[in-house]
Short mmCIF file of C-alpha atoms and ligand atoms in Angstrom, two decimals:
data_model
loop_
_atom_site.label_atom_id
_atom_site.label_comp_id
_atom_site.label_asym_id
_atom_site.label_seq_id
_atom_site.Cartn_x
_atom_site.Cartn_y
_atom_site.Cartn_z
CA MET Z 1 30.51 91.72 30.02
CA GLY Z 2 30.04 87.89 29.88
CA ARG Z 3 27.02 87.24 31.02
CA LEU Z 4 25.85 89.88 28.42
CA LEU Z 5 27.75 88.03 25.73
CA SER Z 6 26.08 84.67 26.40
CA VAL Z 7 22.59 85.63 26.69
CA ILE Z 8 23.21 87.20 22.79
CA ASN Z 9 24.63 83.96 22.01
CA ARG Z 10 21.42 81.90 23.26
CA TYR Z 11 18.96 84.31 21.53
CA LEU Z 12 21.08 85.36 18.22
CA PRO Z 13 19.40 82.11 16.25
CA LEU Z 14 16.08 83.89 17.29
CA LEU Z 15 17.09 87.33 15.94
CA PHE Z 16 17.93 85.99 12.88
CA LEU Z 17 14.80 84.61 12.53
CA MET Z 18 12.85 87.71 13.62
CA VAL Z 19 15.09 89.62 11.03
CA LEU Z 20 14.39 87.05 8.05
CA VAL Z 21 10.74 87.04 8.43
CA LEU Z 22 10.63 90.80 8.37
CA ALA Z 23 13.00 90.52 5.02
CA ILE Z 24 9.95 88.75 3.73
CA ALA Z 25 7.35 90.39 4.80
CA LYS Z 26 8.95 93.45 3.15
CA ALA Z 27 10.06 91.63 -0.43
CA PHE Z 28 6.13 89.79 -0.32
CA HIS Z 29 4.84 93.71 0.09
CA LEU Z 30 7.34 94.83 -2.55
CA TYR Z 31 6.76 92.43 -5.01
CA TRP Z 32 2.81 91.52 -4.43
CA PRO Z 33 1.39 92.48 -7.94
CA PHE Z 34 4.13 90.65 -9.52
CA ILE Z 35 3.51 87.83 -7.15
CA GLN Z 36 -0.20 88.19 -7.81
CA SER Z 37 -0.35 87.65 -11.43
CA ARG Z 38 2.41 84.56 -11.45
CA LEU Z 39 -0.23 82.69 -8.69
CA VAL Z 40 -2.70 83.44 -11.63
CA ALA Z 41 -1.11 81.73 -14.19
CA PHE Z 42 0.16 78.53 -12.11
CA VAL Z 43 -3.78 78.11 -11.38
CA ALA Z 44 -4.78 78.26 -14.82
CA HIS Z 45 -2.04 75.80 -15.14
CA LEU Z 46 -3.10 73.40 -12.58
CA ASN Z 47 -6.83 73.44 -14.12
CA LEU Z 48 -5.36 71.81 -17.08
CA LEU Z 49 -3.73 69.35 -14.85
CA VAL Z 50 -6.46 68.12 -13.19
CA ARG Z 51 -8.29 67.93 -16.11
CA TYR Z 52 -6.18 65.62 -18.32
CA GLY Z 53 -3.71 64.32 -15.65
CA VAL Z 54 -5.94 62.73 -13.90
CA TRP Z 55 -5.76 60.02 -16.46
CA VAL Z 56 -2.55 59.64 -16.47
CA VAL Z 57 -1.57 59.87 -12.85
CA VAL Z 58 -4.25 56.76 -12.95
CA LEU Z 59 -2.59 54.93 -15.69
CA LEU Z 60 1.07 55.44 -14.16
CA LEU Z 61 -0.48 53.85 -10.63
CA PHE Z 62 -1.55 50.85 -12.67
CA ILE Z 63 1.98 50.41 -14.11
CA GLY Z 64 3.50 50.99 -11.02
CA LEU Z 65 0.91 48.14 -8.78
CA GLY Z 66 1.61 45.70 -12.24
CA VAL Z 67 5.59 45.97 -11.54
CA LEU Z 68 4.93 45.42 -7.81
CA ALA Z 69 2.96 43.15 -8.13
CA VAL Z 70 5.49 41.18 -11.17
CA LEU Z 71 8.32 41.61 -8.64
CA SER Z 72 7.12 40.63 -5.72
CA LEU Z 73 5.62 37.23 -7.18
CA MET Z 74 9.04 37.27 -8.88
CA SER Z 75 10.65 37.17 -5.29
CA HIS Z 76 8.01 34.58 -3.83
CA ALA Z 77 8.80 32.07 -6.26
CA GLY Z 78 12.70 33.07 -5.26
CA ARG Z 79 13.35 34.29 -9.07
CA LEU Z 80 14.18 37.63 -8.37
CA PRO Z 81 17.67 38.48 -10.21
CA GLN Z 82 20.23 38.84 -7.55
CA SER Z 83 20.60 42.61 -8.60
CA ILE Z 84 17.19 43.62 -8.25
CA SER Z 85 16.74 41.26 -4.98
CA ARG Z 86 19.55 42.86 -3.22
CA ARG Z 87 17.91 46.42 -3.07
CA ARG Z 88 16.78 46.38 0.19
CA TRP Z 89 12.93 48.41 -0.63
CA ILE Z 90 11.30 45.17 -2.42
CA MET Z 91 13.20 42.73 0.19
CA ASP Z 92 11.88 40.19 2.14
CA ILE Z 93 14.00 40.57 5.61
CA LEU Z 94 14.76 36.52 4.85
CA ASP Z 95 15.90 36.83 1.54
CA ARG Z 96 18.33 39.84 2.79
CA LEU Z 97 19.82 37.79 5.45
CA THR Z 98 19.27 33.87 4.44
CA ASN Z 99 18.20 31.96 1.72
CA ARG Z 100 14.26 31.88 2.72
CA VAL Z 101 13.33 29.84 -0.52
CA ALA Z 102 15.17 26.88 1.14
CA LEU Z 103 13.97 28.10 5.01
CA GLU Z 104 10.59 28.15 2.92
CA GLU Z 105 10.91 24.44 1.63
CA ARG Z 106 12.79 23.31 4.78
CA LEU Z 107 9.19 24.12 7.02
CA SER Z 108 7.11 22.65 4.28
CA THR Z 109 8.97 19.46 4.39
CA ASN Z 110 8.56 19.23 8.36
CA ALA Z 111 5.07 20.51 7.97
CA ASP Z 112 5.11 17.11 6.76
CA ALA Z 113 6.83 15.24 9.36
CA THR Z 114 4.50 13.04 11.29
CA PHE Z 115 4.56 10.99 14.32
CA ILE Z 116 3.33 7.83 14.28
CA ASP Z 117 3.26 4.90 16.83
CA ALA Z 118 5.71 2.17 15.39
CA ASP Z 119 4.55 0.22 18.77
CA ALA Z 120 1.09 0.25 17.52
CA LEU Z 121 1.30 -0.14 13.96
CA SER Z 122 3.97 -3.25 14.67
CA HIS Z 123 1.01 -4.38 16.79
CA ALA Z 124 -2.17 -3.94 14.82
CA LEU Z 125 0.15 -5.63 11.70
CA LYS Z 126 0.87 -8.73 13.95
CA SER Z 127 -2.12 -8.75 15.28
CA LYS Z 128 -3.62 -9.77 11.29
CA VAL Z 129 -0.26 -10.83 9.38
CA ILE Z 130 0.49 -14.32 10.84
CA GLY Z 131 4.00 -15.66 11.39
CA GLN Z 132 5.78 -12.38 10.05
CA ASP Z 133 6.48 -10.53 13.78
CA ALA Z 134 10.28 -9.25 13.27
CA ILE Z 135 9.01 -7.73 9.88
CA CYS Z 136 6.01 -6.16 11.40
CA ASP Z 137 8.66 -4.35 14.03
CA ASP Z 138 11.16 -3.42 11.80
CA LEU Z 139 8.67 -2.34 9.07
CA ALA Z 140 6.81 -0.10 11.59
CA ALA Z 141 10.22 1.40 13.25
CA GLN Z 142 11.07 2.36 9.31
CA ILE Z 143 7.70 3.73 8.76
CA ARG Z 144 7.62 5.89 11.78
CA ARG Z 145 11.52 7.42 11.47
CA ARG Z 146 10.59 7.82 7.76
CA LEU Z 147 7.91 9.51 8.32
CA ALA Z 148 9.58 11.85 10.98
CA LEU Z 149 12.56 12.21 9.24
CA GLN Z 150 11.06 12.92 5.28
CA GLN Z 151 13.76 13.16 2.92
CA ARG Z 152 13.38 16.08 0.86
CA GLY Z 153 12.40 15.08 -2.96
CA LYS Z 154 12.17 11.30 -1.68
CA PRO Z 155 9.33 8.95 -1.01
CA VAL Z 156 8.65 8.57 2.35
CA GLY Z 157 9.97 4.76 1.82
CA ILE Z 158 10.68 1.72 -1.09
CA PHE Z 159 10.27 -1.40 0.28
CA LEU Z 160 10.86 -5.20 -1.03
CA PHE Z 161 9.13 -7.59 0.21
CA ALA Z 162 11.03 -11.07 -0.69
CA GLY Z 163 9.72 -14.41 -0.11
CA ASN Z 164 7.92 -17.66 -0.78
CA PRO Z 165 4.22 -17.49 -2.68
CA GLY Z 166 1.78 -17.49 0.42
CA THR Z 167 3.78 -16.08 3.13
CA GLY Z 168 2.25 -12.61 3.42
CA LYS Z 169 3.47 -10.50 1.29
CA THR Z 170 1.04 -8.70 -0.85
CA TYR Z 171 -1.61 -8.99 2.34
CA MET Z 172 1.35 -7.50 4.19
CA GLY Z 173 1.09 -4.53 1.85
CA LYS Z 174 -2.48 -4.07 1.83
CA ARG Z 175 -2.66 -4.12 5.63
CA LEU Z 176 -0.22 -1.62 6.00
CA ALA Z 177 -2.32 0.90 3.99
CA THR Z 178 -5.31 0.45 5.69
CA GLU Z 179 -3.62 0.48 9.26
CA LEU Z 180 -1.93 4.06 8.24
CA GLY Z 181 -5.44 5.08 7.03
CA ARG Z 182 -4.09 5.64 3.47
CA LYS Z 183 -5.46 4.84 -0.15
CA LEU Z 184 -4.17 1.37 -1.39
CA LEU Z 185 -2.77 1.39 -5.27
CA HIS Z 186 -2.66 -1.96 -5.89
CA ILE Z 187 -1.01 -2.64 -9.42
CA ASP Z 188 -0.39 -6.32 -10.77
CA MET Z 189 2.81 -5.77 -12.01
CA THR Z 190 2.74 -9.15 -14.30
CA GLN Z 191 0.50 -7.20 -17.19
CA PHE Z 192 3.49 -5.12 -17.72
CA SER Z 193 5.76 -8.21 -19.17
CA ARG Z 194 7.90 -7.82 -22.05
CA GLY Z 195 6.81 -5.35 -24.90
CA MET Z 196 4.69 -3.28 -22.68
CA ALA Z 197 5.11 0.80 -22.38
CA GLY Z 198 3.42 1.34 -19.18
CA THR Z 199 0.81 3.74 -20.34
CA ALA Z 200 -1.75 1.95 -18.17
CA LEU Z 201 0.20 3.14 -15.34
CA PHE Z 202 1.59 6.48 -16.63
CA GLY Z 203 -0.85 8.13 -19.58
CA SER Z 204 -0.55 8.10 -23.28
CA PRO Z 205 1.24 10.59 -25.42
CA ARG Z 206 -1.17 13.34 -26.75
CA GLY Z 207 -2.67 12.26 -29.94
CA TYR Z 208 -2.62 8.22 -29.21
CA VAL Z 209 -5.19 6.15 -28.14
CA GLY Z 210 -6.27 6.85 -24.60
CA SER Z 211 -4.89 10.15 -24.07
CA ASP Z 212 -7.74 11.45 -22.73
CA ASN Z 213 -7.38 9.29 -19.55
CA TYR Z 214 -4.29 9.37 -16.77
CA GLY Z 215 -2.63 6.67 -16.12
CA LYS Z 216 -3.95 4.49 -13.09
CA LEU Z 217 -0.71 5.60 -11.30
CA THR Z 218 -0.68 9.08 -12.12
CA SER Z 219 -4.05 9.53 -11.80
CA GLY Z 220 -4.14 7.76 -8.60
CA LEU Z 221 -0.94 9.66 -6.97
CA ARG Z 222 -2.75 13.12 -8.23
CA ASP Z 223 -5.69 11.89 -5.94
CA SER Z 224 -4.13 10.59 -3.04
CA PRO Z 225 -0.42 11.40 -2.99
CA ASP Z 226 0.32 9.57 0.36
CA ALA Z 227 -1.31 6.35 -0.93
CA VAL Z 228 0.62 2.98 -0.34
CA VAL Z 229 1.48 1.81 -4.07
CA LEU Z 230 1.56 -1.70 -3.93
CA LEU Z 231 3.65 -3.10 -6.95
CA ASP Z 232 3.31 -6.74 -7.19
CA GLU Z 233 5.24 -9.19 -8.38
CA ILE Z 234 7.52 -6.49 -9.98
CA GLU Z 235 10.15 -9.40 -11.31
CA LYS Z 236 7.31 -10.30 -13.73
CA ALA Z 237 7.47 -6.73 -14.78
CA ASP Z 238 9.79 -5.62 -18.07
CA PRO Z 239 12.84 -3.98 -16.73
CA GLU Z 240 12.20 -1.15 -18.65
CA ILE Z 241 9.17 -0.93 -16.78
CA HIS Z 242 10.89 -0.57 -13.68
CA LYS Z 243 13.32 2.09 -14.72
CA LYS Z 244 10.08 3.80 -15.48
CA PHE Z 245 10.12 4.17 -11.86
CA LEU Z 246 13.40 5.37 -10.97
CA THR Z 247 12.18 9.17 -11.36
CA ALA Z 248 9.65 8.62 -8.89
CA TRP Z 249 12.23 7.15 -6.46
CA ASN Z 250 15.32 9.45 -7.31
CA ASP Z 251 13.52 12.74 -8.13
CA GLY Z 252 10.22 12.97 -6.13
CA PHE Z 253 8.00 12.80 -9.16
CA ILE Z 254 6.44 11.02 -11.97
CA THR Z 255 5.03 12.53 -15.75
CA GLU Z 256 1.91 11.98 -16.67
CA ALA Z 257 2.41 11.56 -20.64
CA SER Z 258 -0.75 12.99 -21.73
CA ASP Z 259 -0.15 16.66 -20.24
CA GLY Z 260 3.32 16.43 -19.26
CA LYS Z 261 2.04 17.36 -15.61
CA GLN Z 262 4.40 16.80 -12.84
CA ILE Z 263 3.12 14.41 -10.30
CA SER Z 264 4.44 14.15 -6.47
CA THR Z 265 5.64 10.82 -5.09
CA THR Z 266 7.48 12.33 -1.78
CA ARG Z 267 4.15 11.42 0.02
CA ALA Z 268 3.69 7.89 -0.91
CA ILE Z 269 5.24 4.90 0.44
CA PHE Z 270 6.35 2.42 -2.52
CA VAL Z 271 6.07 -1.81 -1.49
CA LEU Z 272 7.29 -4.03 -3.87
CA THR Z 273 6.38 -7.93 -3.82
CA THR Z 274 8.52 -10.44 -5.37
CA ASN Z 275 8.98 -14.73 -5.50
CA ALA Z 276 12.33 -14.27 -7.50
CA ALA Z 277 15.52 -15.72 -6.10
CA ILE Z 278 13.74 -17.07 -2.96
CA ASP Z 279 15.82 -19.55 -1.83
CA VAL Z 280 18.86 -17.91 -1.99
CA LEU Z 281 17.72 -15.43 0.05
CA GLU Z 282 16.02 -17.10 2.52
CA ASP Z 283 19.29 -18.88 3.41
CA ILE Z 284 20.79 -15.16 3.28
CA ARG Z 285 18.48 -14.38 6.08
CA GLN Z 286 19.05 -16.78 7.96
CA GLN Z 287 22.72 -16.40 7.69
CA TYR Z 288 23.02 -12.60 8.35
CA SER Z 289 19.97 -11.76 10.54
CA GLN Z 290 22.22 -10.35 13.04
CA ALA Z 291 24.21 -8.34 10.45
CA PRO Z 292 21.46 -6.20 8.52
CA ASP Z 293 24.09 -4.00 5.98
CA GLU Z 294 25.43 -7.81 5.28
CA MET Z 295 22.06 -9.12 4.30
CA ARG Z 296 21.50 -6.23 2.30
CA ARG Z 297 24.59 -6.60 0.45
CA ALA Z 298 24.20 -9.97 -0.01
CA SER Z 299 20.44 -9.59 -1.04
CA THR Z 300 20.72 -6.74 -3.60
CA ASN Z 301 23.63 -9.12 -5.40
CA THR Z 302 21.48 -12.10 -5.13
CA LEU Z 303 18.37 -9.93 -6.94
CA LYS Z 304 21.00 -8.23 -9.20
CA GLU Z 305 21.97 -12.00 -10.32
CA SER Z 306 17.85 -12.63 -10.91
CA GLY Z 307 17.51 -9.59 -13.51
CA PHE Z 308 16.88 -6.48 -11.14
CA ALA Z 309 18.57 -3.40 -12.45
CA PRO Z 310 21.29 -2.40 -10.05
CA GLU Z 311 20.00 1.11 -10.12
CA VAL Z 312 16.21 0.22 -9.39
CA LEU Z 313 18.07 -2.43 -6.15
CA SER Z 314 20.32 1.19 -4.67
CA ARG Z 315 16.89 2.90 -4.56
CA ILE Z 316 15.26 0.39 -2.28
CA ASP Z 317 15.01 1.02 1.23
CA ARG Z 318 14.61 -2.15 2.80
CA ILE Z 319 14.62 -5.69 1.62
CA PHE Z 320 12.21 -7.76 4.49
CA VAL Z 321 12.29 -11.49 3.62
CA PHE Z 322 9.65 -13.34 4.62
CA SER Z 323 9.44 -16.20 6.27
CA ARG Z 324 7.99 -19.76 5.24
CA LEU Z 325 4.89 -20.47 7.27
CA THR Z 326 5.40 -23.37 9.68
CA GLY Z 327 3.63 -25.07 12.33
CA LEU Z 328 0.07 -23.93 13.90
CA ASP Z 329 1.08 -20.67 11.52
CA VAL Z 330 -0.07 -22.28 8.66
CA ALA Z 331 -3.20 -23.78 10.21
CA ARG Z 332 -4.09 -20.30 11.68
CA VAL Z 333 -3.86 -18.60 8.09
CA THR Z 334 -5.84 -21.75 6.56
CA ALA Z 335 -8.54 -21.01 9.27
CA LEU Z 336 -8.50 -17.39 8.21
CA GLU Z 337 -8.79 -17.70 4.63
CA ILE Z 338 -11.25 -20.34 5.06
CA GLU Z 339 -13.21 -18.11 6.95
CA ARG Z 340 -12.82 -15.10 4.93
CA MET Z 341 -13.68 -17.55 1.83
CA ILE Z 342 -17.00 -18.41 3.49
CA GLU Z 343 -18.13 -14.67 4.51
CA GLY Z 344 -17.80 -14.33 0.82
CA TYR Z 345 -21.01 -16.69 0.36
CA GLY Z 346 -23.16 -14.36 3.27
CA LEU Z 347 -22.80 -17.09 6.01
CA GLN Z 348 -20.22 -16.93 9.05
CA VAL Z 349 -18.64 -20.01 10.66
CA ALA Z 350 -19.79 -21.07 13.59
CA ASP Z 351 -17.35 -20.89 16.99
CA GLN Z 352 -15.28 -23.86 16.29
CA GLY Z 353 -16.99 -24.55 13.54
CA ILE Z 354 -13.95 -25.75 11.09
CA ASP Z 355 -13.33 -29.46 11.55
CA PRO Z 356 -9.83 -30.01 12.96
CA GLU Z 357 -9.07 -32.83 10.65
CA ILE Z 358 -9.89 -30.30 7.48
CA LEU Z 359 -7.00 -28.36 8.64
CA TYR Z 360 -4.56 -31.33 9.52
CA ARG Z 361 -5.52 -32.68 6.07
CA LEU Z 362 -4.62 -29.14 4.68
CA MET Z 363 -1.30 -28.47 6.15
CA GLU Z 364 -0.72 -31.89 5.49
CA ARG Z 365 -0.98 -31.46 1.86
CA GLN Z 366 0.96 -28.30 1.80
CA GLU Z 367 3.99 -30.14 3.14
CA LYS Z 368 4.00 -32.21 0.16
CA LEU Z 369 3.07 -29.72 -2.66
CA ALA Z 370 6.29 -27.37 -0.93
CA ASP Z 371 6.58 -24.49 -3.25
CA THR Z 372 4.46 -26.03 -6.01
CA ALA Z 373 1.19 -25.04 -4.68
CA SER Z 374 0.49 -21.63 -2.49
CA SER Z 375 -2.53 -21.85 0.08
CA ARG Z 376 -4.86 -20.03 -2.71
CA ASP Z 377 -4.41 -23.24 -4.79
CA LEU Z 378 -5.68 -25.15 -1.77
CA MET Z 379 -7.98 -22.87 -0.72
CA ARG Z 380 -9.36 -23.16 -4.68
CA ALA Z 381 -9.77 -27.03 -3.98
CA ILE Z 382 -12.15 -26.83 -0.77
CA GLU Z 383 -14.23 -23.97 -2.18
CA GLU Z 384 -14.95 -26.14 -5.07
CA SER Z 385 -15.80 -29.01 -2.78
CA ILE Z 386 -17.65 -27.06 -0.25
CA ALA Z 387 -19.55 -23.94 -2.93
CA ASP Z 388 -22.90 -26.23 -3.20
CA SER Z 389 -23.44 -27.02 0.29
CA LEU Z 390 -22.68 -23.34 1.26
CA ILE Z 391 -25.25 -22.55 -1.67
CA ALA Z 392 -27.85 -24.73 0.12
CA ALA Z 393 -27.44 -23.25 3.22
CA LYS Z 394 -27.58 -20.24 2.37
CA GLN Z 395 -31.03 -20.60 0.84
CA GLN Z 396 -32.32 -22.65 3.29
CA GLY Z 397 -31.83 -19.49 5.35
CA ALA Z 398 -28.90 -20.32 7.60
CA ARG Z 399 -26.72 -17.38 8.85
CA CYS Z 400 -23.90 -19.97 10.46
CA VAL Z 401 -22.12 -22.91 9.14
CA ALA Z 402 -20.04 -25.51 10.32
CA LEU Z 403 -16.98 -27.32 8.07
CA ILE Z 404 -17.57 -31.30 8.42
CA GLU Z 405 -15.04 -33.83 7.05
CA GLY Z 406 -17.09 -37.25 6.00
CA GLN Z 407 -15.65 -40.13 3.92
CA GLY Z 408 -13.07 -37.75 2.21
CA VAL Z 409 -15.02 -35.52 1.53
CA VAL Z 410 -15.35 -31.66 2.90
CA PHE Z 411 -18.97 -29.61 2.95
CA ALA Z 412 -20.64 -26.94 4.85
CA ARG Z 413 -23.52 -27.87 7.38
CA PRO Z 414 -25.88 -25.01 8.91
CA VAL Z 415 -25.89 -24.87 12.44
CA ALA Z 416 -27.43 -22.62 14.95
CA CYS Z 417 -25.31 -19.19 15.02
CA PRO Z 418 -24.45 -17.96 18.67
CA GLU Z 419 -26.14 -15.73 20.34
N1 ATP E 1 0.93 -14.80 7.22
C1 ATP E 1 -0.22 -14.71 6.66
N2 ATP E 1 -0.99 -13.69 7.57
C2 ATP E 1 -2.41 -14.23 7.23
N3 ATP E 1 -2.89 -13.88 6.36
C3 ATP E 1 -1.98 -14.22 5.43
C4 ATP E 1 -0.73 -14.92 5.70
N4 ATP E 1 -0.22 -15.07 4.77
C5 ATP E 1 -0.82 -15.54 3.23
N5 ATP E 1 -2.12 -15.42 4.36
C6 ATP E 1 -3.39 -15.44 3.65
O1 ATP E 1 -2.61 -16.16 2.21
C7 ATP E 1 -4.08 -14.88 1.08
C8 ATP E 1 -2.62 -15.06 0.05
O2 ATP E 1 -1.48 -14.64 0.66
P1 ATP E 1 -0.91 -13.37 0.21
O3 ATP E 1 -0.93 -12.55 -1.33
O4 ATP E 1 -0.19 -12.16 0.78
O5 ATP E 1 0.67 -14.20 -0.36
P2 ATP E 1 2.06 -13.79 -1.59
O6 ATP E 1 3.04 -13.56 -0.10
O7 ATP E 1 1.92 -12.45 -1.78
O8 ATP E 1 2.30 -14.56 -2.19
P3 ATP E 1 2.20 -14.56 -3.86
O9 ATP E 1 4.00 -14.65 -3.85
O10 ATP E 1 2.10 -15.84 -4.27
O11 ATP E 1 1.73 -13.69 -4.41
C9 ATP E 1 -3.70 -13.80 1.97
O12 ATP E 1 -4.77 -12.74 1.41
C10 ATP E 1 -4.21 -13.48 3.46
O13 ATP E 1 -5.24 -14.36 3.29
MG1 MG E 2 1.39 -11.77 -3.69
#
């Protein structure tokens, strides 16, 4: 009996199904004429729907796709209202489980991270910029660190080069751009003395003269976002112009006045140079050479006293005080400058072609004139005395010259070039 019951139990659902199928078949048989008439009416409706309904369906599809596209764009920009973005059906898994926008931003800054060889950079700078070895090392290390750990929304670095005229501040800025393979945006800040609105840098508002063109800084950074921006002799510019750089340094962008577009400064390196307060800064450099924090505090205070706005100083990442050139370093720089000047005339200096007496006298004169003249002034004086002989040598078809001093006069003499 038990066995019979278990078989019935197992096959009971099958029995029910068979009864159901038989019942449905019987019902069809009984009501076939009625079902047939209903089917005909349904097919007629379907015809109408096919004729007019296709367009409605296409329209609905378009609207649906449009709504989906807008939602996806908003979601991508992180602008989806929370009430919608919480719904699982349109959510990126990262939106649900974390802050996707923050994660994407983090990844994009990481993608910008660049790793440079600080030793190679420092070595390359030292081979060109004479007598500033400690600065070359420190600057290269700073740049390596800042490129690798780029702060979000701020330039790679804002460095101030302070020091006496002719110590290589501007030159270091230029070399830095060259060695990093970045474009140099050299801005002579003496042009922006009192009363200047800075339109040449940031563009002119619509309707003003020049509003068709971008400013030098805005166009420069638009075209080369990772440029080295050299703000040369920054102290000579109006303090109001200094403040115009605050958004560039604090918020990571500048605004072009003609069309209101924001241009990013986050990949740029800013180098400011100054002659302000050089004597005090030189003392500070010597006094605190082993205490960088103290040096920074004292240098900042000194620069504040000489007119720099505190909010500008607080944005500067590092102040480098260039040492006065001494001894043979003066001769090295002078010899290099003479070589560059002669190359400007399309000529070369022969090996050992500069009379040591010339360099000695130049060093003596520089010593005597101290801070009242830079090597540039001395170079100008030399150029005046040798220009005629250089032109004559060129006319004679010479390629190489030697600089000779005779009876107090310096002149260039054509010589054979080394093979
Ligand atoms: N330390 C240096 N190493 C190599 N060249 C130098 C150095 N200092 C100066 N020079 C040479 O002298 C020229 C003038 O130097 P630079 O313009 O860099 O001086 P600066 O410190 O910016 O002076 P200033 O404060 O007057 O602007 C440079 O183009 C370079 O040829
Ligand atoms: Mg300079």
